[in-house]
Amino acid sequence: MSFNSFPFIFFFLPLTLFIATYLRGQWLLGWLTLASYWFYGALGYSWVVIPLFVVTLLDFCIAPCIQDAPSLKRKRAFLFISLGVNLGILLYFKYAFSILLLGQSFFSRSGRALPDSWVTWLNVMMPAGMSFYIFQSIAYTVDIYRGKAKAENNFWTYAAFLSFFPHLLAGPITRQNQLVPDLEKIAANGIHPRWKEGIFLFAVGLCKKILVADRLGDGILHLIRLIPGNGFFACWFLAMGYGVQIYFDFSGYSDMAIGLGRLFDVELPQNFDSPYKAVSPADFWRRWHITLSFWLRDYLFYPLYFAMSRDANNNLKLIVSLMVTMFLGGLWHGASFMLGIWGCYHGLLLILYAVFKKSWDRWNTIVQRIVTFLAISASWIFFRAESMRQAIDWLKGCLGMRGFDFSFFSTANVKYLSILILGVIMVNAFPNASGYKGFVKFPASLQVGLGILVIVAFLYMNNSFQFVYFQF
Amino acid sequence: MKPFFATVFGGLALGFLLVFYVDPRHLFHRERLPEKPPLHGEGMPISIFFKYGPRPLKLAHITYIEPPDLVLLGSSRTMLANSHMVSPSLKFFNFSVDGAKYTDYVGFWEALNEAGKRPRYLVLVPDGYAINGRYPGGVWLNTLKYFDRFIDKDAGPVRRGWDHLMEVWYALNESITWEMFRDSTKAALHVEPIWDMRGITKEDAAQNAVPQYLGDGGITEFPVKTKSEQLAQARFYGNLGAGLYSTIMYPWTPNPKAIQAMDRILKDAHQKGTRVMIIIPPFHPQTFKTISTLGALSGPFAEYRSIFKNLAAENPGTAFCDVMDPARLNCTEDDFVDALHMVPRCVETMIRSCFTDQGWSDLLPTQPHKT
């Protein structure tokens, strides 16, 4: 069951919300947790709720120990236990299968069979959304260790905080102080759905996902297979197109998640702030997947930076911390060499920006935006390419090394090109949906227009792809 | 909120009424199918993806064909099988349909029974998902009606209660699609004569690279792909491992109702003197290698095989031929268009090999057809 499915929209959501509006206190939080586990298990594999429950139980139990530990040494010990288990689970599920494939290749080269035990233990699939809830749980325990948060003493509050279905699969990664107060509020006062903000934002997210991201995805899926023969225009279309597809896919998901939160009277943090309006690489990361960027900053970049010797050169500290953070941020997306390169590429962009900041800031804003957009678009090549060879072929095409190939502008591709242009216009001309305040007094004409788009989105629902970020 | 909800629900209701009334794919009004569908030997091939799904067309065609000697029930993997692959003395018809579920196998069998055109030989080529209770996607209403009639004949109903509610759900799910809305609108506006059963010409079909029906229920080859694409796709499936399972098998929970329904076909066939063969079809070599290496052959794939092997063992007169391993057929990477779909040559090899192994070689042509 996914947000872009009929069972979710016409069955799960109305039923969950209807029952929730009649409940208070522990019952309400318990119901939200139960419904979230149901939602999660209904993705196809019911066992995925087990790691979620283990993480929930572990961090709920260990948080008071961290908080009340009599010495710093003990605090650290408890924190390391929590981090060890959380990261252990994450690394196991995320990378075991890749290790298996590596092992398979290694053993087959030496003419031996892979041991059965390897296959048994490493042939696992990562549950969707695991990275997100584990990062959320890590933030919680680390904040308690740092004295920035208090250990939750109500199990259902913590379970609902970690599993709340709108953010469970692909964020936003929510901190304790962003969600728990709202959960406590609805537990005390009941749910007062913010209908208009919730439904309209959900509808906008659905349209972004199905009408733009998925339709563009059709064309990209077709063209990407032909990369070795694609010319300049096709390669740039693919790079920019994938950038727009992934943006509409993920921001559409985030809009839906935030809209669902508002239906349950809970405000989830904003995850996108029109990132393609960014005027620099640093600005991009303040606008793209905001909750992950801030997570990486607070729990990886700063600790790395401050862990280095005080005597070290500040620029060197910055460069090392940035590169390591972005490299690990890339690998967070998956065990792939290409994703590591993608992370390093962004690290390099950030370093170059820091070095040339003064000259860059003198440029015209429009030029800054265009250059940033092109630099970010080029980065998607490493993100999307399935191999280094494909990435190099793709880059060669972008550099015009295979000619321009005007046949790309054929009738079949005009449709996808139009969607790309429409997407770029929407990105630049419209306000960011999750921050838009006008839904409360949304004019009737716009409601009718949105309603028509929703109908078209429903018609295409059966041809909708899975959300890209579920795999991370 | 009123304008929004009025637009959404009003629009959906109107759209559904239009689809229901025009019913371009004969989901709701099968009786409207024209007198004689041009499936059989009229020199007017029709695309499977054009206007009509294979289910209503093949069901409608049962009325017009001579009672077949040999019938094949399978999925998209066997849609390419045709009468040239069996002895010319046999009347052959291929009832394979894309995404075939157990309701399709039973539905076609019952439709043949009702028309008094039960074959002497029946070949079943089931996919794992045909009996997978958790395979996403609905059942098709066209064959579901026959399925109901077949099941209701005996005691021990297979489908009851929630399943009927699910039928409505499937119908809605299938109706609220862009393709249905587009076809219905075109028909309603007479943009395209929806009742025109002439189909597209051979030239059109060839130009658009769409498969065409042959006269015996088989189709011409799937759209031609370049070799690199074929291999890329095969590798895509082969390397994904866990993703492969979700495409073909996972989440895997055998559906007892489906197994029971398949068993009922075998029992019914035996009672009525039809000889049956169950074939487990091959995968792309790379795919097979991947699932073997990952131990999946001892998991869901093994269960899928053993379920059908047991069904064959429990039903007298039922032969069983397991060629999941493509090496048994000498089918190479070039014999597949993706992880599981064969080219005609491999389909023919599969039939030839299984028929020979199981003592059905008198049903084969003396010389292999040049596919």
Coordinates of N, CA, C and O in Angstrom, one line a residue, chain A residues 161-231:
Chain A
F161 N 5.8 8.2 17.3 CA 6.8 9.1 16.8 C 7.6 8.5 15.7 O 7.9 9.1 14.7
L162 N 8.1 7.2 16.0 CA 9.0 6.6 15.0 C 8.2 6.0 13.8 O 8.7 6.0 12.7
S163 N 7.0 5.6 14.1 CA 6.3 4.8 13.0 C 5.2 5.6 12.3 O 4.6 5.0 11.3
F164 N 4.9 6.8 12.7 CA 3.8 7.5 12.1 C 3.8 7.4 10.6 O 4.7 7.8 9.9
F165 N 2.8 6.8 10.0 CA 2.9 6.3 8.6 C 3.1 7.4 7.6 O 3.8 7.1 6.6
P166 N 2.7 8.7 7.8 CA 3.0 9.7 6.7 C 4.5 9.8 6.5 O 4.9 10.1 5.4
H167 N 5.3 9.7 7.6 CA 6.8 9.9 7.3 C 7.6 8.6 7.3 O 8.8 8.6 7.1
L168 N 6.9 7.5 7.5 CA 7.6 6.3 7.8 C 8.5 5.8 6.6 O 9.6 5.3 6.7
L169 N 8.0 6.0 5.4 CA 8.7 5.3 4.2 C 9.8 6.2 3.6 O 10.7 5.7 3.1
A170 N 9.6 7.5 3.6 CA 10.7 8.3 3.0 C 10.7 9.7 3.7 O 10.9 10.7 3.0
G171 N 10.6 9.7 4.9 CA 10.7 11.0 5.7 C 9.5 11.9 5.5 O 8.4 11.4 5.0
P172 N 9.5 13.1 5.9 CA 10.7 13.9 6.4 C 11.2 13.2 7.7 O 10.5 12.7 8.5
I173 N 12.6 13.3 7.8 CA 13.2 12.7 9.1 C 12.9 13.8 10.2 O 13.3 14.9 10.1
T174 N 12.2 13.3 11.2 CA 11.6 14.2 12.1 C 12.4 14.1 13.5 O 12.6 13.0 13.9
R175 N 12.6 15.3 14.1 CA 13.3 15.2 15.4 C 12.2 15.1 16.5 O 11.0 15.5 16.2
Q176 N 12.6 14.8 17.7 CA 11.7 14.6 18.8 C 10.9 15.8 19.0 O 9.6 15.8 19.2
N177 N 11.6 17.0 19.0 CA 10.9 18.2 19.4 C 10.0 18.7 18.2 O 9.2 19.7 18.4
Q178 N 10.1 18.1 17.1 CA 9.2 18.5 16.0 C 7.9 17.7 15.9 O 6.9 18.2 15.4
L179 N 7.9 16.5 16.4 CA 6.7 15.7 16.3 C 6.0 15.3 17.6 O 4.8 15.3 17.7
V180 N 6.9 15.1 18.6 CA 6.3 14.6 19.9 C 5.3 15.6 20.5 O 4.2 15.2 21.0
P181 N 5.6 16.9 20.5 CA 4.6 17.9 21.1 C 3.3 17.8 20.4 O 2.2 17.9 21.1
D182 N 3.3 17.6 19.1 CA 2.0 17.5 18.4 C 1.3 16.2 18.7 O 0.1 16.2 18.8
L183 N 2.1 15.1 18.9 CA 1.4 13.9 19.2 C 0.8 14.0 20.6 O -0.3 13.4 20.9
E184 N 1.5 14.6 21.5 CA 1.0 14.8 22.9 C -0.3 15.7 22.9 O -1.2 15.5 23.6
K185 N -0.2 16.7 22.0 CA -1.4 17.6 21.9 C -2.6 16.8 21.4 O -3.7 16.9 22.0
I186 N -2.5 16.0 20.3 CA -3.7 15.3 19.8 C -4.1 14.2 20.8 O -5.3 13.9 20.9
A187 N -3.1 13.7 21.6 CA -3.5 12.7 22.6 C -4.4 13.3 23.6 O -5.3 12.7 24.1
A188 N -4.0 14.6 23.9 CA -4.8 15.2 25.0 C -6.1 15.8 24.5 O -7.2 15.7 25.1
N189 N -6.1 16.4 23.3 CA -7.3 17.1 22.8 C -8.0 16.4 21.7 O -9.1 16.9 21.3
G190 N -7.5 15.3 21.2 CA -8.1 14.7 20.1 C -7.7 15.3 18.8 O -7.0 16.4 18.8
I191 N -8.0 14.6 17.7 CA -7.6 15.1 16.4 C -8.6 16.1 15.8 O -9.8 15.8 15.8
H192 N -8.1 17.3 15.4 CA -9.0 18.2 14.7 C -8.4 18.4 13.3 O -7.5 19.3 13.1
P193 N -8.8 17.6 12.4 CA -8.2 17.6 11.1 C -8.2 18.9 10.4 O -9.2 19.7 10.4
R194 N -7.1 19.3 9.8 CA -7.0 20.5 9.0 C -7.3 20.1 7.6 O -6.4 20.0 6.8
W195 N -8.6 20.0 7.3 CA -9.1 19.4 6.1 C -8.5 20.0 4.9 O -7.9 19.3 4.0
K196 N -8.7 21.3 4.7 CA -8.3 22.0 3.5 C -6.8 21.9 3.2 O -6.4 21.5 2.1
E197 N -6.0 22.2 4.2 CA -4.6 22.2 4.0 C -4.1 20.8 3.7 O -3.2 20.5 2.9
G198 N -4.7 19.8 4.5 CA -4.3 18.4 4.3 C -4.7 17.9 2.9 O -3.8 17.3 2.2
I199 N -5.9 18.0 2.6 CA -6.4 17.4 1.3 C -5.8 18.1 0.1 O -5.3 17.4 -0.8
F200 N -5.8 19.4 0.1 CA -5.2 20.1 -1.1 C -3.7 19.8 -1.3 O -3.2 19.6 -2.4
L201 N -3.0 19.8 -0.1 CA -1.6 19.5 -0.3 C -1.3 18.0 -0.7 O -0.5 17.8 -1.6
F202 N -2.1 17.1 -0.2 CA -2.0 15.7 -0.6 C -2.3 15.6 -2.1 O -1.6 14.9 -2.9
A203 N -3.4 16.4 -2.6 CA -3.7 16.3 -4.0 C -2.6 16.9 -4.9 O -2.3 16.3 -5.9
V204 N -2.0 18.0 -4.4 CA -0.9 18.6 -5.2 C 0.2 17.6 -5.3 O 0.8 17.4 -6.4
G205 N 0.6 16.9 -4.2 CA 1.7 16.0 -4.2 C 1.4 14.8 -5.1 O 2.2 14.3 -5.8
L206 N 0.1 14.3 -5.1 CA -0.3 13.2 -5.9 C -0.1 13.6 -7.4 O 0.4 12.8 -8.2
C207 N -0.5 14.8 -7.8 CA -0.4 15.2 -9.2 C 1.0 15.4 -9.6 O 1.4 15.0 -10.7
K208 N 1.9 15.9 -8.6 CA 3.3 16.1 -8.9 C 3.9 14.7 -9.2 O 4.7 14.6 -10.2
K209 N 3.5 13.8 -8.4 CA 4.1 12.4 -8.6 C 3.6 11.7 -9.9 O 4.4 11.3 -10.7
I210 N 2.3 11.7 -10.1 CA 1.8 10.9 -11.2 C 1.8 11.6 -12.5 O 2.1 11.0 -13.5
L211 N 1.5 12.9 -12.5 CA 1.4 13.6 -13.8 C 2.7 14.1 -14.3 O 2.9 14.3 -15.5
V212 N 3.6 14.4 -13.4 CA 4.9 14.9 -13.9 C 6.0 13.9 -13.8 O 6.6 13.4 -14.7
A213 N 6.3 13.5 -12.5 CA 7.4 12.5 -12.3 C 7.2 11.2 -13.1 O 8.2 10.8 -13.8
D214 N 6.1 10.6 -13.0 CA 5.9 9.3 -13.6 C 5.9 9.4 -15.1 O 6.4 8.6 -15.8
R215 N 5.3 10.5 -15.6 CA 5.2 10.6 -17.1 C 6.6 10.9 -17.7 O 7.0 10.4 -18.7
L216 N 7.4 11.7 -17.0 CA 8.7 12.0 -17.4 C 9.6 10.7 -17.2 O 10.4 10.4 -18.1
G217 N 9.3 10.0 -16.2 CA 10.0 8.7 -15.9 C 9.8 7.7 -17.1 O 10.8 7.0 -17.4
D218 N 8.6 7.7 -17.7 CA 8.4 6.8 -18.9 C 9.5 7.1 -19.9 O 10.1 6.1 -20.5
G219 N 9.6 8.4 -20.3 CA 10.6 8.7 -21.4 C 12.0 8.4 -21.0 O 12.8 8.0 -21.8
I220 N 12.3 8.7 -19.7 CA 13.7 8.5 -19.3 C 14.1 7.0 -19.3 O 15.1 6.6 -19.7
L221 N 13.1 6.2 -18.8 CA 13.3 4.8 -18.8 C 13.6 4.3 -20.2 O 14.5 3.4 -20.4
H222 N 12.9 4.8 -21.2 CA 13.1 4.4 -22.5 C 14.5 4.8 -23.1 O 15.2 4.1 -23.6
L223 N 14.8 6.1 -22.9 CA 16.0 6.7 -23.5 C 17.3 6.3 -22.8 O 18.3 6.2 -23.4
I224 N 17.2 6.0 -21.5 CA 18.4 5.7 -20.7 C 19.0 4.4 -21.2 O 20.3 4.2 -21.1
R225 N 18.2 3.5 -21.8 CA 18.8 2.2 -22.3 C 19.6 2.5 -23.6 O 20.4 1.7 -24.0
L226 N 19.3 3.6 -24.2 CA 20.0 3.9 -25.5 C 21.2 4.8 -25.3 O 21.7 5.4 -26.3
I227 N 21.6 5.0 -24.0 CA 22.7 6.0 -23.8 C 23.9 5.9 -24.7 O 24.4 6.9 -25.2
P228 N 24.4 4.7 -24.9 CA 25.7 4.6 -25.7 C 25.5 5.3 -27.1 O 26.5 5.7 -27.7
G229 N 24.3 5.4 -27.6 CA 24.1 6.0 -28.9 C 23.5 7.4 -28.8 O 23.3 8.0 -29.8
N230 N 23.2 7.9 -27.6 CA 22.5 9.2 -27.5 C 23.5 10.4 -27.7 O 24.6 10.3 -27.3
G231 N 23.0 11.4 -28.4 CA 23.7 12.6 -28.6 C 23.6 13.7 -27.5 O 23.0 13.4 -26.5

